[in-house]
PDB file of C-alpha atoms and ligand atoms in Angstrom:
ATOM      1  CA  MET A 205      79.164  62.077 111.306  1.00  0.00           C
ATOM      2  CA  HIS A 206      76.044  60.671 109.086  1.00  0.00           C
ATOM      3  CA  LEU A 207      73.034  63.576 110.027  1.00  0.00           C
ATOM      4  CA  PRO A 208      69.546  62.454 110.012  1.00  0.00           C
ATOM      5  CA  LEU A 209      67.641  63.251 106.573  1.00  0.00           C
ATOM      6  CA  SER A 210      65.892  66.165 108.752  1.00  0.00           C
ATOM      7  CA  ALA A 211      69.148  67.756 110.755  1.00  0.00           C
ATOM      8  CA  GLN A 212      70.572  67.704 106.867  1.00  0.00           C
ATOM      9  CA  GLU A 213      67.404  69.770 104.899  1.00  0.00           C
ATOM     10  CA  ALA A 214      67.346  72.252 108.668  1.00  0.00           C
ATOM     11  CA  SER A 215      70.730  73.129 107.546  1.00  0.00           C
ATOM     12  CA  PRO A 216      71.053  74.380 103.961  1.00  0.00           C
ATOM     13  CA  PRO A 217      74.094  74.549 102.358  1.00  0.00           C
ATOM     14  CA  ARG A 218      76.375  77.854 102.907  1.00  0.00           C
ATOM     15  CA  PRO A 219      76.517  80.033  99.969  1.00  0.00           C
ATOM     16  CA  PRO A 220      79.546  81.441  98.982  1.00  0.00           C
ATOM     17  CA  ARG A 221      81.304  84.361  99.855  1.00  0.00           C
ATOM     18  CA  LEU A 222      83.543  86.351  98.172  1.00  0.00           C
ATOM     19  CA  ALA A 223      84.951  89.849  97.293  1.00  0.00           C
ATOM     20  CA  MET A 224      87.069  91.811  94.374  1.00  0.00           C
ATOM     21  CA  LEU A 225      89.392  94.257  95.148  1.00  0.00           C
ATOM     22  CA  GLY A 226      90.055  96.365  92.591  1.00  0.00           C
ATOM     23  CA  GLY A 227      92.276  99.103  91.431  1.00  0.00           C
ATOM     24  CA  THR A 228      95.063 100.148  89.491  1.00  0.00           C
ATOM     25  CA  PHE A 229      98.227  98.669  91.572  1.00  0.00           C
ATOM     26  CA  ASP A 230     100.536 100.776  90.147  1.00  0.00           C
ATOM     27  CA  PRO A 231     102.068  98.451  91.421  1.00  0.00           C
ATOM     28  CA  VAL A 232     100.915  96.483  94.111  1.00  0.00           C
ATOM     29  CA  HIS A 233     102.004  96.649  97.918  1.00  0.00           C
ATOM     30  CA  LEU A 234     101.734  95.460 101.773  1.00  0.00           C
ATOM     31  CA  GLY A 235      98.289  97.415 102.269  1.00  0.00           C
ATOM     32  CA  HIS A 236      96.609  96.150 100.183  1.00  0.00           C
ATOM     33  CA  LEU A 237      97.794  92.861 100.166  1.00  0.00           C
ATOM     34  CA  ARG A 238      97.366  93.019 104.271  1.00  0.00           C
ATOM     35  CA  SER A 239      93.678  94.860 103.639  1.00  0.00           C
ATOM     36  CA  ALA A 240      92.719  91.997 101.317  1.00  0.00           C
ATOM     37  CA  VAL A 241      93.920  88.774 103.938  1.00  0.00           C
ATOM     38  CA  GLU A 242      91.980  91.125 106.946  1.00  0.00           C
ATOM     39  CA  LEU A 243      89.605  90.930 104.294  1.00  0.00           C
ATOM     40  CA  ARG A 244      88.742  87.611 104.053  1.00  0.00           C
ATOM     41  CA  GLU A 245      89.518  87.012 107.781  1.00  0.00           C
ATOM     42  CA  ALA A 246      86.507  89.530 108.845  1.00  0.00           C
ATOM     43  CA  LEU A 247      84.144  88.511 106.859  1.00  0.00           C
ATOM     44  CA  ALA A 248      84.754  85.126 106.759  1.00  0.00           C
ATOM     45  CA  LEU A 249      85.147  84.686 102.819  1.00  0.00           C
ATOM     46  CA  ASP A 250      86.050  81.877 100.905  1.00  0.00           C
ATOM     47  CA  ARG A 251      88.224  84.463  97.928  1.00  0.00           C
ATOM     48  CA  VAL A 252      89.136  88.029  97.537  1.00  0.00           C
ATOM     49  CA  HIS A 253      89.386  88.908  93.883  1.00  0.00           C
ATOM     50  CA  MET A 254      92.103  91.426  93.086  1.00  0.00           C
ATOM     51  CA  VAL A 255      91.448  92.854  90.045  1.00  0.00           C
ATOM     52  CA  PRO A 256      93.634  95.066  87.691  1.00  0.00           C
ATOM     53  CA  ALA A 257      92.070  98.047  86.236  1.00  0.00           C
ATOM     54  CA  SER A 258      93.121  97.905  82.156  1.00  0.00           C
ATOM     55  CA  VAL A 259      92.250 101.462  81.437  1.00  0.00           C
ATOM     56  CA  PRO A 260      91.251 103.134  85.319  1.00  0.00           C
ATOM     57  CA  PRO A 261      88.567 105.382  84.386  1.00  0.00           C
ATOM     58  CA  LEU A 262      89.376 108.169  86.934  1.00  0.00           C
ATOM     59  CA  ARG A 263      93.034 108.802  86.587  1.00  0.00           C
ATOM     60  CA  GLY A 264      95.289 108.384  84.445  1.00  0.00           C
ATOM     61  CA  GLU A 265      96.694 106.733  82.145  1.00  0.00           C
ATOM     62  CA  PRO A 266      99.404 104.576  84.779  1.00  0.00           C
ATOM     63  CA  ARG A 267     103.047 103.965  82.751  1.00  0.00           C
ATOM     64  CA  VAL A 268     103.549 101.149  83.581  1.00  0.00           C
ATOM     65  CA  SER A 269     101.284  98.597  81.111  1.00  0.00           C
ATOM     66  CA  PRO A 270      98.333  96.516  82.587  1.00  0.00           C
ATOM     67  CA  GLU A 271      99.883  92.621  81.747  1.00  0.00           C
ATOM     68  CA  GLN A 272     103.039  94.002  83.809  1.00  0.00           C
ATOM     69  CA  ARG A 273     101.081  95.651  86.668  1.00  0.00           C
ATOM     70  CA  LEU A 274      99.225  91.997  86.754  1.00  0.00           C
ATOM     71  CA  ALA A 275     102.253  90.244  86.772  1.00  0.00           C
ATOM     72  CA  LEU A 276     103.687  91.749  89.859  1.00  0.00           C
ATOM     73  CA  LEU A 277     100.164  91.427  91.886  1.00  0.00           C
ATOM     74  CA  ARG A 278     100.985  87.555  91.063  1.00  0.00           C
ATOM     75  CA  LEU A 279     104.531  87.732  92.070  1.00  0.00           C
ATOM     76  CA  GLY A 280     102.871  89.246  95.507  1.00  0.00           C
ATOM     77  CA  ILE A 281      99.863  87.190  96.125  1.00  0.00           C
ATOM     78  CA  GLY A 282     102.383  83.909  95.631  1.00  0.00           C
ATOM     79  CA  ASP A 283     100.486  81.704  97.129  1.00  0.00           C
ATOM     80  CA  THR A 284      98.824  83.425 100.019  1.00  0.00           C
ATOM     81  CA  PRO A 285      95.213  81.122 100.740  1.00  0.00           C
ATOM     82  CA  GLY A 286      92.298  82.826  99.032  1.00  0.00           C
ATOM     83  CA  LEU A 287      93.666  85.903  97.642  1.00  0.00           C
ATOM     84  CA  VAL A 288      93.422  85.927  93.573  1.00  0.00           C
ATOM     85  CA  ALA A 289      95.116  88.074  90.999  1.00  0.00           C
ATOM     86  CA  ASP A 290      91.666  88.397  88.795  1.00  0.00           C
ATOM     87  CA  PRO A 291      92.456  89.786  85.123  1.00  0.00           C
ATOM     88  CA  ARG A 292      89.188  89.523  84.122  1.00  0.00           C
ATOM     89  CA  GLU A 293      89.440  93.753  82.631  1.00  0.00           C
ATOM     90  CA  LEU A 294      92.153  93.111  80.720  1.00  0.00           C
ATOM     91  CA  HIS A 295      90.176  91.197  78.853  1.00  0.00           C
ATOM     92  CA  ARG A 296      87.384  94.074  78.415  1.00  0.00           C
ATOM     93  CA  GLU A 297      87.758  96.734  75.873  1.00  0.00           C
ATOM     94  CA  GLY A 298      87.532 100.102  76.879  1.00  0.00           C
ATOM     95  CA  PRO A 299      87.438 101.665  80.692  1.00  0.00           C
ATOM     96  CA  SER A 300      86.940  99.370  83.377  1.00  0.00           C
ATOM     97  CA  PHE A 301      84.426 100.107  85.399  1.00  0.00           C
ATOM     98  CA  SER A 302      83.386  98.248  88.465  1.00  0.00           C
ATOM     99  CA  ALA A 303      79.736  97.651  87.640  1.00  0.00           C
ATOM    100  CA  ASP A 304      80.711  95.497  84.954  1.00  0.00           C
ATOM    101  CA  THR A 305      83.024  93.314  86.619  1.00  0.00           C
ATOM    102  CA  LEU A 306      80.634  92.544  89.716  1.00  0.00           C
ATOM    103  CA  ALA A 307      78.291  91.890  86.853  1.00  0.00           C
ATOM    104  CA  SER A 308      80.306  89.594  85.378  1.00  0.00           C
ATOM    105  CA  LEU A 309      81.100  87.705  88.875  1.00  0.00           C
ATOM    106  CA  ARG A 310      77.186  87.370  90.060  1.00  0.00           C
ATOM    107  CA  GLU A 311      76.495  86.170  86.528  1.00  0.00           C
ATOM    108  CA  GLU A 312      79.655  82.754  87.261  1.00  0.00           C
ATOM    109  CA  VAL A 313      78.703  82.626  91.384  1.00  0.00           C
ATOM    110  CA  GLY A 314      74.851  82.950  91.196  1.00  0.00           C
ATOM    111  CA  VAL A 315      71.751  84.873  92.634  1.00  0.00           C
ATOM    112  CA  GLU A 316      72.068  83.728  96.227  1.00  0.00           C
ATOM    113  CA  ALA A 317      76.068  84.614  96.773  1.00  0.00           C
ATOM    114  CA  ARG A 318      77.450  86.895  99.161  1.00  0.00           C
ATOM    115  CA  LEU A 319      79.420  89.136  97.014  1.00  0.00           C
ATOM    116  CA  VAL A 320      80.834  92.218  98.105  1.00  0.00           C
ATOM    117  CA  MET A 321      83.067  95.016  96.276  1.00  0.00           C
ATOM    118  CA  ALA A 322      86.081  96.509  98.589  1.00  0.00           C
ATOM    119  CA  LEU A 323      87.413 100.032  99.068  1.00  0.00           C
ATOM    120  CA  GLY A 324      89.597 101.405 100.282  1.00  0.00           C
ATOM    121  CA  GLN A 325      88.283 104.930 102.341  1.00  0.00           C
ATOM    122  CA  ASP A 326      89.549 107.310 100.016  1.00  0.00           C
ATOM    123  CA  ALA A 327      87.964 105.914  97.347  1.00  0.00           C
ATOM    124  CA  PHE A 328      84.532 105.187  98.975  1.00  0.00           C
ATOM    125  CA  LEU A 329      85.067 109.049  98.868  1.00  0.00           C
ATOM    126  CA  ARG A 330      84.159 109.641  95.435  1.00  0.00           C
ATOM    127  CA  LEU A 331      82.001 106.616  95.056  1.00  0.00           C
ATOM    128  CA  ALA A 332      78.790 109.239  93.395  1.00  0.00           C
ATOM    129  CA  ASP A 333      80.864 109.838  90.728  1.00  0.00           C
ATOM    130  CA  TRP A 334      81.604 106.577  89.678  1.00  0.00           C
ATOM    131  CA  HIS A 335      79.749 104.633  86.861  1.00  0.00           C
ATOM    132  CA  GLU A 336      76.222 103.855  87.489  1.00  0.00           C
ATOM    133  CA  PRO A 337      76.796 104.134  91.393  1.00  0.00           C
ATOM    134  CA  GLU A 338      73.252 102.734  91.814  1.00  0.00           C
ATOM    135  CA  ARG A 339      74.183  99.081  90.062  1.00  0.00           C
ATOM    136  CA  LEU A 340      77.007  98.638  92.690  1.00  0.00           C
ATOM    137  CA  PHE A 341      74.390  97.609  95.577  1.00  0.00           C
ATOM    138  CA  VAL A 342      72.374  95.625  93.658  1.00  0.00           C
ATOM    139  CA  LEU A 343      75.188  93.455  92.438  1.00  0.00           C
ATOM    140  CA  ALA A 344      77.268  93.662  95.562  1.00  0.00           C
ATOM    141  CA  HIS A 345      77.901  95.018  99.600  1.00  0.00           C
ATOM    142  CA  LEU A 346      80.007  97.591 100.554  1.00  0.00           C
ATOM    143  CA  VAL A 347      82.491  97.499 102.288  1.00  0.00           C
ATOM    144  CA  VAL A 348      84.984 100.754 103.019  1.00  0.00           C
ATOM    145  CA  ILE A 349      88.226 100.228 104.731  1.00  0.00           C
ATOM    146  CA  ASP A 350      89.754 102.652 106.785  1.00  0.00           C
ATOM    147  CA  ARG A 351      92.933 103.853 105.671  1.00  0.00           C
ATOM    148  CA  PRO A 352      94.687 106.209 107.723  1.00  0.00           C
ATOM    149  CA  ASP A 353      95.006 109.492 106.686  1.00  0.00           C
ATOM    150  CA  HIS A 354      92.045 109.515 104.829  1.00  0.00           C
ATOM    151  CA  ALA A 355      89.465 110.972 106.598  1.00  0.00           C
ATOM    152  CA  ALA A 356      86.702 113.304 105.586  1.00  0.00           C
ATOM    153  CA  PRO A 357      82.997 114.592 105.989  1.00  0.00           C
ATOM    154  CA  LEU A 358      81.237 112.512 103.601  1.00  0.00           C
ATOM    155  CA  PRO A 359      79.454 114.337  99.765  1.00  0.00           C
ATOM    156  CA  VAL A 360      76.305 115.185  99.834  1.00  0.00           C
ATOM    157  CA  ALA A 361      75.605 112.861  96.655  1.00  0.00           C
ATOM    158  CA  LEU A 362      77.304 109.943  98.625  1.00  0.00           C
ATOM    159  CA  GLU A 363      75.383 110.026 101.371  1.00  0.00           C
ATOM    160  CA  ALA A 364      72.449 110.272  99.418  1.00  0.00           C
ATOM    161  CA  LEU A 365      73.822 107.379  97.148  1.00  0.00           C
ATOM    162  CA  ILE A 366      74.083 104.539 101.183  1.00  0.00           C
ATOM    163  CA  ALA A 367      71.324 106.560 102.874  1.00  0.00           C
ATOM    164  CA  GLY A 368      69.616 102.960 104.446  1.00  0.00           C
ATOM    165  CA  ARG A 369      71.533 101.105 103.041  1.00  0.00           C
ATOM    166  CA  GLU A 370      75.107 100.929 106.271  1.00  0.00           C
ATOM    167  CA  VAL A 371      74.873  97.841 108.732  1.00  0.00           C
ATOM    168  CA  ASP A 372      76.712  97.612 111.698  1.00  0.00           C
ATOM    169  CA  SER A 373      78.458  94.103 112.151  1.00  0.00           C
ATOM    170  CA  PRO A 374      79.245  91.239 109.231  1.00  0.00           C
ATOM    171  CA  GLN A 375      76.410  88.337 110.711  1.00  0.00           C
ATOM    172  CA  THR A 376      73.860  92.005 109.387  1.00  0.00           C
ATOM    173  CA  LEU A 377      76.001  91.984 105.606  1.00  0.00           C
ATOM    174  CA  MET A 378      76.447  88.272 104.904  1.00  0.00           C
ATOM    175  CA  ALA A 379      72.019  87.812 105.596  1.00  0.00           C
ATOM    176  CA  ARG A 380      71.992  88.863 102.151  1.00  0.00           C
ATOM    177  CA  PRO A 381      73.522  88.449  99.183  1.00  0.00           C
ATOM    178  CA  ALA A 382      73.409  92.224  97.981  1.00  0.00           C
ATOM    179  CA  GLY A 383      72.595  96.006  98.706  1.00  0.00           C
ATOM    180  CA  GLY A 384      73.969  96.491 102.043  1.00  0.00           C
ATOM    181  CA  LEU A 385      77.143  98.968 103.462  1.00  0.00           C
ATOM    182  CA  LEU A 386      79.236  98.019 105.706  1.00  0.00           C
ATOM    183  CA  ARG A 387      82.627 100.029 107.174  1.00  0.00           C
ATOM    184  CA  LEU A 388      85.678  98.185 108.612  1.00  0.00           C
ATOM    185  CA  ALA A 389      88.589  99.073 110.402  1.00  0.00           C
ATOM    186  CA  LEU A 390      90.695  96.534 109.713  1.00  0.00           C
ATOM    187  CA  PRO A 391      93.375  95.831 112.366  1.00  0.00           C
ATOM    188  CA  SER A 392      96.651  96.454 111.075  1.00  0.00           C
ATOM    189  CA  ARG A 393      95.863  99.948 108.779  1.00  0.00           C
ATOM    190  CA  MET A 394      99.109 100.715 106.776  1.00  0.00           C
ATOM    191  CA  ALA A 395     100.231 104.153 105.217  1.00  0.00           C
ATOM    192  CA  ILE A 396     101.479 103.121 102.724  1.00  0.00           C
ATOM    193  CA  SER A 397     100.455 103.795  99.393  1.00  0.00           C
ATOM    194  CA  ALA A 398     101.108 103.462  95.422  1.00  0.00           C
ATOM    195  CA  THR A 399     102.151 107.153  94.354  1.00  0.00           C
ATOM    196  CA  GLN A 400     104.549 106.852  97.401  1.00  0.00           C
ATOM    197  CA  VAL A 401     106.211 103.659  96.485  1.00  0.00           C
ATOM    198  CA  ARG A 402     106.371 105.445  92.639  1.00  0.00           C
ATOM    199  CA  ARG A 403     107.939 108.765  94.407  1.00  0.00           C
ATOM    200  CA  ARG A 404     110.599 106.402  95.711  1.00  0.00           C
ATOM    201  CA  LEU A 405     111.697 104.210  93.086  1.00  0.00           C
ATOM    202  CA  ALA A 406     111.735 107.587  91.076  1.00  0.00           C
ATOM    203  CA  GLU A 407     114.423 108.993  93.509  1.00  0.00           C
ATOM    204  CA  GLY A 408     115.964 105.864  93.912  1.00  0.00           C
ATOM    205  CA  ARG A 409     115.239 105.725  97.337  1.00  0.00           C
ATOM    206  CA  SER A 410     114.347 102.183  99.654  1.00  0.00           C
ATOM    207  CA  VAL A 411     111.166 100.891  99.111  1.00  0.00           C
ATOM    208  CA  ARG A 412     112.023  97.774 101.006  1.00  0.00           C
ATOM    209  CA  TYR A 413     108.765  96.433 103.563  1.00  0.00           C
ATOM    210  CA  LEU A 414     106.884  98.226 102.088  1.00  0.00           C
ATOM    211  CA  LEU A 415     105.916  95.679  99.223  1.00  0.00           C
ATOM    212  CA  PRO A 416     106.423  91.885  99.119  1.00  0.00           C
ATOM    213  CA  GLU A 417     110.207  91.270  98.347  1.00  0.00           C
ATOM    214  CA  ALA A 418     109.513  89.552  95.613  1.00  0.00           C
ATOM    215  CA  VAL A 419     107.987  92.197  93.999  1.00  0.00           C
ATOM    216  CA  GLU A 420     110.736  94.815  94.898  1.00  0.00           C
ATOM    217  CA  ARG A 421     113.540  92.238  92.834  1.00  0.00           C
ATOM    218  CA  HIS A 422     110.980  92.014  90.082  1.00  0.00           C
ATOM    219  CA  LEU A 423     110.853  96.652  89.872  1.00  0.00           C
ATOM    220  CA  LEU A 424     114.404  97.052  90.307  1.00  0.00           C
ATOM    221  CA  ALA A 425     115.643  94.150  87.989  1.00  0.00           C
ATOM    222  CA  HIS A 426     113.589  95.665  85.541  1.00  0.00           C
ATOM    223  CA  ASP A 427     114.316  99.111  85.709  1.00  0.00           C
ATOM    224  CA  LEU A 428     110.155  99.899  86.474  1.00  0.00           C
ATOM    225  CA  TYR A 429     109.352 103.205  87.520  1.00  0.00           C
ATOM    226  CA  ARG A 430     112.830 104.720  87.597  1.00  0.00           C
ATOM    227  CA  HIS A 431     112.321 107.409  85.205  1.00  0.00           C
TER     228      HIS A 431
HETATM  229  P1  LIG B1475      97.978 105.331  94.274  1.00  0.00           P
HETATM  230  O1  LIG B1475      98.679 105.816  95.387  1.00  0.00           O
HETATM  231  O2  LIG B1475      98.605 105.641  93.144  1.00  0.00           O
HETATM  232  O3  LIG B1475      96.056 106.266  93.908  1.00  0.00           O
HETATM  233  P2  LIG B1475      97.175 103.721  95.896  1.00  0.00           P
HETATM  234  O4  LIG B1475      97.714 102.762  96.949  1.00  0.00           O
HETATM  235  O5  LIG B1475      95.431 103.992  96.568  1.00  0.00           O
HETATM  236  O6  LIG B1475      97.230 103.746  94.854  1.00  0.00           O
HETATM  237  P3  LIG B1475      94.936 101.558  94.776  1.00  0.00           P
HETATM  238  O7  LIG B1475      95.782 101.041  93.594  1.00  0.00           O
HETATM  239  O8  LIG B1475      94.473 103.330  93.690  1.00  0.00           O
HETATM  240  O9  LIG B1475      96.069 102.148  95.071  1.00  0.00           O
HETATM  241  O10 LIG B1475      93.829 101.215  95.635  1.00  0.00           O
HETATM  242  C1  LIG B1475      93.219  99.782  95.025  1.00  0.00           C
HETATM  243  C2  LIG B1475      92.493  99.784  96.032  1.00  0.00           C
HETATM  244  O11 LIG B1475      93.277  99.760  97.569  1.00  0.00           O
HETATM  245  C3  LIG B1475      91.536 101.290  96.384  1.00  0.00           C
HETATM  246  O12 LIG B1475      89.614 100.663  97.232  1.00  0.00           O
HETATM  247  C4  LIG B1475      92.376 101.955  97.860  1.00  0.00           C
HETATM  248  O13 LIG B1475      91.065 102.215  98.583  1.00  0.00           O
HETATM  249  C5  LIG B1475      92.725 100.378  98.470  1.00  0.00           C
HETATM  250  N1  LIG B1475      93.830 100.472  99.620  1.00  0.00           N
HETATM  251  C6  LIG B1475      95.175 101.407  98.590  1.00  0.00           C
HETATM  252  N2  LIG B1475      95.696 101.472  99.954  1.00  0.00           N
HETATM  253  C7  LIG B1475      95.986 100.812 100.419  1.00  0.00           C
HETATM  254  C8  LIG B1475      96.034 100.567 102.354  1.00  0.00           C
HETATM  255  N3  LIG B1475      97.044 101.333 102.111  1.00  0.00           N
HETATM  256  N4  LIG B1475      95.316  99.981 102.951  1.00  0.00           N
HETATM  257  C9  LIG B1475      93.310 100.321 102.629  1.00  0.00           C
HETATM  258  N5  LIG B1475      92.836 100.198 101.314  1.00  0.00           N
HETATM  259  C10 LIG B1475      93.924 100.436 100.990  1.00  0.00           C
END
């Protein structure tokens, strides 16, 4: 259908919408993957970049290499529409700061794109301790995904950091390119953690249905997290 010129001028192209979900993914599990799918749906995102940290700044070094964690993430995503295994933190030296990752995404997508940094409630509670937390809001919106068993009062420094930023709907959030905060309770909240998966593998117990079958097969075939 050809719209009259005036109608075309009245509806400028919709700015791209994308999210970054960073993490250690040590290993990726269905809590990560289902959250990414439902996040994409809830915010009508074009893509969700899942970005494994090469050197996570706030925790001990994972025993499984960044390349292996990325390979597991790729297996887990498979052909899921809109999910991308993004290796950009593996190409940087030093600690993997999310602000730097967002800056590189922002450079690629331009100033009008709606850029979201998604993180689980547990990670959100520690946000004020991150590197350059104010810069995160200059570059992106923050979307906090509710996660079972992680309810806690917000630390005072976090309250100060988010003051005046919270909005109550995806529509309001997406009206601007960055700077807002939205808390989301996605439909399938899952009490799955990588800690629980690693512990089970070390004890030789079943991890079936906690992670995708292709990831499970790879872990077992290569004896990862076994010792
Ligand atoms: P670990 O148990 O080793 O700390 P994890 O399961 O929390 O790992 P991470 O790789 O640290 O996994 O998490 C990456 C991001 O995904 C974080 O923002 C985290 O809060 C979020 N996340 C992890 N598991 C879930 C889940 N089950 N539901 C919602 N968000 C999750």
